[in-house]
């Protein structure tokens, strides 16, 4: 008999309606949490920070409006209206106020906010002046660090203005013993403490805080039970009445106690997932290995005939809908860097058990099906792939990829497990990893990973080499000397490394300042009670309570840097076609286009000619992404210029730094602050994302790009790497399309790539590609019995393919 | 051969040609050595292993460069990479015989059984082709597939397809028949090369039509028949 059942359960009509209702209106910012939080803080001024946090959390849960949305089976919403959000003034009370009036009209993630809410928030914000995490963090940074942030070399805005999040808690434990069980565990730990211990008072405060938080959560669930019973009483529809009574029964038992069946497990899971996001604004609260910790409940119910597969699918689909109900309102910069309202709740299927056996089960398939059924961006569905991953699961995943939803992302056990072990995880823990947020691996329930701690733009230090450390008339970098004195490429490269080392050290300073501020003002006792070994150590994750502690800043622009350095090496030092001085001039003139229209007019004909020549020579050089060693190995090397220094540093929680190579969507806004680069990239255009080749520079097909990217060292970037590929849906047509696709993933992983994801584009994009072929140079389409790069095809063929797409969709 | 429907007209001459693509003039084709080609082929070996792929020499007509083709196929086999050619086999059998030891799969075009009609549309008669097909089949040295480009007005009558199917049955050892529906994907290339597209008025056959022809093949021989290749 097969180890798993792959039967497809289609979506119920209820799910269609739930999704439709959720997207009717623009999401709204609500003021309930901020007002209640402030109310509580005003009453606890003389108490320890950790207790104040817990009391405020409980106060919010006891009083925030509870709602049961029409027809839903799983309850618990952070906002009264769909996709709304609460605010978190304890982290930063300034940006929201400043953006009140532009929130609804901005292009990235607009939110509606009522005049009433503005007033209530303004009132609450007054209390927080001088008391926020961000103010404390900034006061802890050195002036040089703040200067570099102001000059856009890197940004730490993510945790400077909000909670950290980026965690997978021990969902399995809550499902098994409930918060009553955790309260008991906490009391046991407290009882074992020695009163004479030096940190006994703080430990006790932490334990009290955990108990207060858990009690608040139980109260919150009971409020839903009560509401469900009230609504049931009023309900005319008998079916819905029974559903509401079932919801009430569920909420009376979980999450207070262990779940007794799959439905309760789903509801319990949901309260955990939702309420971590009430305690703090941190995003990327990642459900992790849902198919593993939920499976025992599913298996038992199915075996005992207590649930049908169809209803189990509807429950999972319902959770998927709920995951899209949670949004985060970020400041403008944050919204551009994390565009799409996403809460980055990463949920992963497949992979291995802690004992190294394939972990695929029925739920792995049902999770993939849920993304088909619900067809929304959350959860960020991921899949672990190892040498023993069954092809059935690969085929199911490919089917989802083919829909164009961009899910799942694929992760390579064969790289990530050893990479995590190199950072000190045990073999069993490493095998049990999941993904946080975008691409960051951690052992859930044991880690405070501080992934996503900074965006570091690797192109900016290159600009500092050309300017001897100056940026806009201010000394921001190191004085690496007049570039005209560089006699060899190595001297030039060394200067770049010097600039990088210095900026990295400043980035570390800023990360540690923010980290420290969270450990003083941003404690999260509720989240901490679900992370080992906080209860054992008697402290929050912010203070170093977790077993594993990391800080993970991410660099991006590797491809631009590889291509840029190759330009310098070839054109300046090998072929002697231009001097560094000339190259600098060309960059300043933005390859003849000027940095703005005015500047463009003032370029002399001689300079224009120089720019044209240089651009032509650059375009003729090999580029990263085409399976050419001469430039691919430079990419590998320049990635080390970021990843190697980073791993030397320590964080305040007793852990180490580990680098990532991925940009979320920040390569676009931060590229907008970067001048022209020697790879031919124009000023203010996006820089390359993650470890992918620069857009349009990989022209030798998907396998060549895969081969190039796999030449980088993905092990050292243990905070995650990101590789994007674009395909047309027809590239995955038929059995051979799927086989080729799976083989592409398998080969990339054989060659020790860590992550790969696919954009399977639609006809609108193809239209766009026709108009702007330069931007879509690597878009692969399936033609007849073969695949080809779209923009290299004739107009008539392009039309043919576009028409075909219209038939398919 | 000069098939009117050819979708790779840039490969009909031996020299590299200039072709206008997206309003830019480019040189199409490149002179390369066996070593240079093999270096590129080798890069994707890991993919061939998983997809049962390998090296395929296609059109133009690879047998018009017999030494080079043979050298490539030999090099490929030496590297344990599977080999295939797409060819119409309109060359002396000596040339074919010389490559057979290094060839895993022969994808042979048979366009029409009637020699006169063949000559009218392709510029050459078909006797040599049919004779070579028979010899290749009898040699038993390679897997032989027959490919029929289905061109409306030329060979899309059921009887014409039936004749080819019967021929395949007769020569034996044919592992598969592919029906390749006519497409107009090469049209722009003619413009790019400054030539006139000879088949402007012909529309691609409908999928019902192709399915019907597949049934014709299947009822006249017990060889597997696939649409597309």
Short mmCIF file of N, CA and C in Angstrom, two decimals, chain A residues 584-667:
data_model
loop_
_atom_site.label_atom_id
_atom_site.label_comp_id
_atom_site.label_asym_id
_atom_site.label_seq_id
_atom_site.Cartn_x
_atom_site.Cartn_y
_atom_site.Cartn_z
N UNK A 584 34.43 56.02 -14.42
CA UNK A 584 33.73 56.82 -13.40
C UNK A 584 32.86 57.89 -14.07
N UNK A 585 33.43 58.52 -15.07
CA UNK A 585 32.70 59.57 -15.78
C UNK A 585 31.44 59.01 -16.45
N UNK A 586 31.62 57.87 -17.10
CA UNK A 586 30.47 57.23 -17.77
C UNK A 586 29.37 56.91 -16.77
N UNK A 587 29.77 56.43 -15.59
CA UNK A 587 28.79 56.09 -14.56
C UNK A 587 28.08 57.36 -14.06
N UNK A 588 28.88 58.41 -13.88
CA UNK A 588 28.28 59.67 -13.43
C UNK A 588 27.30 60.22 -14.45
N UNK A 589 27.63 60.00 -15.73
CA UNK A 589 26.74 60.47 -16.80
C UNK A 589 25.60 59.48 -17.06
N UNK A 590 25.58 58.41 -16.26
CA UNK A 590 24.53 57.39 -16.39
C UNK A 590 24.47 56.88 -17.84
N UNK A 591 25.65 56.49 -18.34
CA UNK A 591 25.78 55.94 -19.69
C UNK A 591 25.19 56.87 -20.76
N UNK A 592 25.27 58.16 -20.49
CA UNK A 592 24.80 59.12 -21.49
C UNK A 592 23.34 59.51 -21.32
N UNK A 593 22.66 58.87 -20.39
CA UNK A 593 21.25 59.21 -20.17
C UNK A 593 21.10 60.29 -19.10
N UNK A 594 22.19 60.59 -18.39
CA UNK A 594 22.12 61.59 -17.33
C UNK A 594 21.34 61.06 -16.14
N UNK A 595 21.55 61.65 -14.96
CA UNK A 595 20.79 61.19 -13.80
C UNK A 595 19.39 61.79 -13.80
N UNK A 596 19.19 62.84 -14.61
CA UNK A 596 17.84 63.33 -14.85
C UNK A 596 17.82 64.00 -16.23
N UNK A 597 16.66 64.45 -16.66
CA UNK A 597 16.54 64.99 -18.01
C UNK A 597 17.44 66.20 -18.24
N UNK A 598 17.50 67.04 -17.20
CA UNK A 598 18.31 68.26 -17.28
C UNK A 598 19.77 67.90 -17.53
N UNK A 599 20.25 66.96 -16.72
CA UNK A 599 21.65 66.56 -16.83
C UNK A 599 21.93 65.94 -18.20
N UNK A 600 20.94 65.22 -18.72
CA UNK A 600 21.12 64.55 -20.01
C UNK A 600 21.40 65.56 -21.12
N UNK A 601 20.72 66.72 -21.02
CA UNK A 601 20.89 67.75 -22.06
C UNK A 601 22.29 68.32 -22.10
N UNK A 602 22.95 68.33 -20.95
CA UNK A 602 24.25 68.99 -20.85
C UNK A 602 25.45 68.11 -21.17
N UNK A 603 25.18 66.91 -21.64
CA UNK A 603 26.29 66.02 -21.95
C UNK A 603 26.86 66.37 -23.33
N UNK A 604 28.20 66.56 -23.38
CA UNK A 604 28.83 66.94 -24.65
C UNK A 604 28.82 65.77 -25.61
N UNK A 605 28.88 66.05 -26.93
CA UNK A 605 28.87 64.97 -27.92
C UNK A 605 30.02 63.98 -27.70
N UNK A 606 31.21 64.49 -27.29
CA UNK A 606 32.36 63.58 -27.08
C UNK A 606 32.05 62.62 -25.95
N UNK A 607 31.47 63.18 -24.87
CA UNK A 607 31.14 62.33 -23.72
C UNK A 607 30.08 61.32 -24.09
N UNK A 608 29.14 61.77 -24.88
CA UNK A 608 28.05 60.89 -25.31
C UNK A 608 28.63 59.70 -26.08
N UNK A 609 29.61 60.00 -26.95
CA UNK A 609 30.25 58.96 -27.74
C UNK A 609 30.99 57.98 -26.83
N UNK A 610 31.69 58.54 -25.84
CA UNK A 610 32.41 57.70 -24.88
C UNK A 610 31.43 56.75 -24.19
N UNK A 611 30.34 57.32 -23.72
CA UNK A 611 29.32 56.52 -23.04
C UNK A 611 28.83 55.39 -23.94
N UNK A 612 28.54 55.73 -25.19
CA UNK A 612 28.02 54.72 -26.12
C UNK A 612 29.01 53.60 -26.33
N UNK A 613 30.29 54.00 -26.51
CA UNK A 613 31.32 52.97 -26.72
C UNK A 613 31.43 52.05 -25.52
N UNK A 614 31.50 52.68 -24.35
CA UNK A 614 31.70 51.88 -23.14
C UNK A 614 30.51 50.94 -22.93
N UNK A 615 29.31 51.47 -23.15
CA UNK A 615 28.12 50.63 -22.98
C UNK A 615 28.15 49.43 -23.92
N UNK A 616 28.60 49.70 -25.15
CA UNK A 616 28.67 48.62 -26.15
C UNK A 616 29.69 47.56 -25.71
N UNK A 617 30.86 48.02 -25.25
CA UNK A 617 31.89 47.06 -24.81
C UNK A 617 31.38 46.24 -23.62
N UNK A 618 30.69 46.93 -22.72
CA UNK A 618 30.18 46.22 -21.54
C UNK A 618 29.16 45.16 -21.96
N UNK A 619 28.27 45.56 -22.86
CA UNK A 619 27.23 44.62 -23.29
C UNK A 619 27.81 43.39 -23.97
N UNK A 620 28.99 43.57 -24.57
CA UNK A 620 29.60 42.43 -25.27
C UNK A 620 30.29 41.45 -24.32
N UNK A 621 30.54 41.88 -23.09
CA UNK A 621 31.24 41.00 -22.14
C UNK A 621 30.32 39.88 -21.66
N UNK A 622 30.90 38.73 -21.30
CA UNK A 622 30.08 37.66 -20.72
C UNK A 622 29.43 38.15 -19.42
N UNK A 623 28.26 37.64 -19.14
CA UNK A 623 27.53 38.04 -17.93
C UNK A 623 27.21 36.82 -17.08
N UNK A 624 27.08 37.06 -15.78
CA UNK A 624 26.70 36.00 -14.86
C UNK A 624 25.34 35.42 -15.27
N UNK A 625 25.24 34.10 -15.24
CA UNK A 625 23.95 33.48 -15.55
C UNK A 625 23.93 32.71 -16.85
N UNK A 626 25.09 32.61 -17.52
CA UNK A 626 25.14 31.92 -18.80
C UNK A 626 26.09 30.73 -18.80
N UNK A 627 26.38 30.24 -17.61
CA UNK A 627 27.25 29.08 -17.45
C UNK A 627 28.64 29.32 -18.03
N UNK A 628 29.20 30.48 -17.71
CA UNK A 628 30.55 30.82 -18.14
C UNK A 628 31.41 31.02 -16.90
N UNK A 629 32.38 30.13 -16.73
CA UNK A 629 33.17 30.14 -15.50
C UNK A 629 33.82 31.48 -15.18
N UNK A 630 34.34 32.16 -16.23
CA UNK A 630 35.14 33.36 -15.96
C UNK A 630 34.36 34.39 -15.14
N UNK A 631 33.05 34.49 -15.37
CA UNK A 631 32.30 35.47 -14.60
C UNK A 631 31.52 34.81 -13.45
N UNK A 632 31.10 33.55 -13.64
CA UNK A 632 30.37 32.85 -12.58
C UNK A 632 31.23 32.69 -11.32
N UNK A 633 32.51 32.39 -11.52
CA UNK A 633 33.37 32.19 -10.34
C UNK A 633 33.66 33.51 -9.63
N UNK A 634 33.58 34.60 -10.39
CA UNK A 634 33.72 35.91 -9.78
C UNK A 634 32.48 36.19 -8.90
N UNK A 635 31.33 35.73 -9.35
CA UNK A 635 30.11 35.87 -8.55
C UNK A 635 30.24 35.09 -7.25
N UNK A 636 30.77 33.88 -7.37
CA UNK A 636 30.97 33.07 -6.17
C UNK A 636 31.88 33.83 -5.20
N UNK A 637 32.94 34.40 -5.75
CA UNK A 637 33.91 35.07 -4.90
C UNK A 637 33.34 36.35 -4.27
N UNK A 638 32.62 37.12 -5.04
CA UNK A 638 32.14 38.40 -4.51
C UNK A 638 31.04 38.17 -3.46
N UNK A 639 30.32 37.06 -3.58
CA UNK A 639 29.33 36.73 -2.55
C UNK A 639 30.05 36.51 -1.21
N UNK A 640 31.23 35.92 -1.28
CA UNK A 640 32.03 35.72 -0.05
C UNK A 640 32.40 37.05 0.61
N UNK A 641 32.53 38.10 -0.20
CA UNK A 641 32.92 39.40 0.36
C UNK A 641 31.86 39.88 1.35
N UNK A 642 30.63 39.39 1.17
CA UNK A 642 29.59 39.68 2.14
C UNK A 642 29.47 38.57 3.19
N UNK A 643 29.38 37.32 2.74
CA UNK A 643 29.03 36.23 3.66
C UNK A 643 30.14 35.91 4.66
N UNK A 644 31.39 36.02 4.25
CA UNK A 644 32.47 35.63 5.16
C UNK A 644 32.67 36.59 6.33
N UNK A 645 32.75 37.90 6.09
CA UNK A 645 32.91 38.79 7.25
C UNK A 645 31.73 38.68 8.22
N UNK A 646 30.52 38.55 7.67
CA UNK A 646 29.32 38.56 8.52
C UNK A 646 29.39 37.46 9.58
N UNK A 647 29.85 36.28 9.20
CA UNK A 647 29.77 35.15 10.13
C UNK A 647 30.75 35.25 11.30
N UNK A 648 31.62 36.26 11.27
CA UNK A 648 32.57 36.42 12.41
C UNK A 648 31.90 37.04 13.63
N UNK A 649 30.77 37.73 13.41
CA UNK A 649 30.23 38.59 14.47
C UNK A 649 29.26 37.88 15.40
N UNK A 650 29.11 38.44 16.62
CA UNK A 650 28.23 37.88 17.65
C UNK A 650 27.08 38.85 17.92
N UNK A 651 25.94 38.29 18.36
CA UNK A 651 24.81 39.14 18.73
C UNK A 651 24.61 39.14 20.25
N UNK A 652 23.78 40.05 20.78
CA UNK A 652 23.65 40.16 22.24
C UNK A 652 22.94 38.98 22.89
N UNK A 653 22.29 38.13 22.10
CA UNK A 653 21.57 37.00 22.69
C UNK A 653 22.46 35.77 22.84
N UNK A 654 23.77 35.95 22.59
CA UNK A 654 24.68 34.82 22.75
C UNK A 654 24.80 33.98 21.48
N UNK A 655 24.36 34.52 20.37
CA UNK A 655 24.44 33.78 19.11
C UNK A 655 25.35 34.45 18.12
N UNK A 656 25.38 33.91 16.89
CA UNK A 656 26.27 34.45 15.86
C UNK A 656 25.45 35.01 14.70
N UNK A 657 26.13 35.76 13.87
CA UNK A 657 25.53 36.25 12.62
C UNK A 657 25.69 35.19 11.54
N UNK A 658 24.75 35.13 10.64
CA UNK A 658 24.87 34.29 9.44
C UNK A 658 24.21 35.06 8.30
N UNK A 659 24.89 35.06 7.16
CA UNK A 659 24.42 35.90 6.05
C UNK A 659 23.38 35.19 5.20
N UNK A 660 22.53 35.98 4.58
CA UNK A 660 21.62 35.48 3.55
C UNK A 660 21.90 36.23 2.26
N UNK A 661 21.45 35.68 1.16
CA UNK A 661 21.57 36.38 -0.13
C UNK A 661 20.20 36.40 -0.79
N UNK A 662 19.38 37.35 -0.36
CA UNK A 662 18.04 37.48 -0.92
C UNK A 662 17.54 38.89 -0.62
N UNK A 663 16.60 39.41 -1.41
CA UNK A 663 16.23 40.81 -1.26
C UNK A 663 14.79 41.08 -0.83
N UNK A 664 13.93 40.05 -0.61
CA UNK A 664 12.49 40.25 -0.56
C UNK A 664 12.13 41.09 -1.81
N UNK A 665 11.50 42.25 -1.69
CA UNK A 665 11.33 43.05 -2.92
C UNK A 665 12.14 44.34 -2.85
N UNK A 666 13.10 44.38 -1.90
CA UNK A 666 13.84 45.62 -1.65
C UNK A 666 14.85 45.94 -2.75
N UNK A 667 15.12 44.96 -3.63
CA UNK A 667 16.06 45.27 -4.71
C UNK A 667 15.53 46.38 -5.61
#
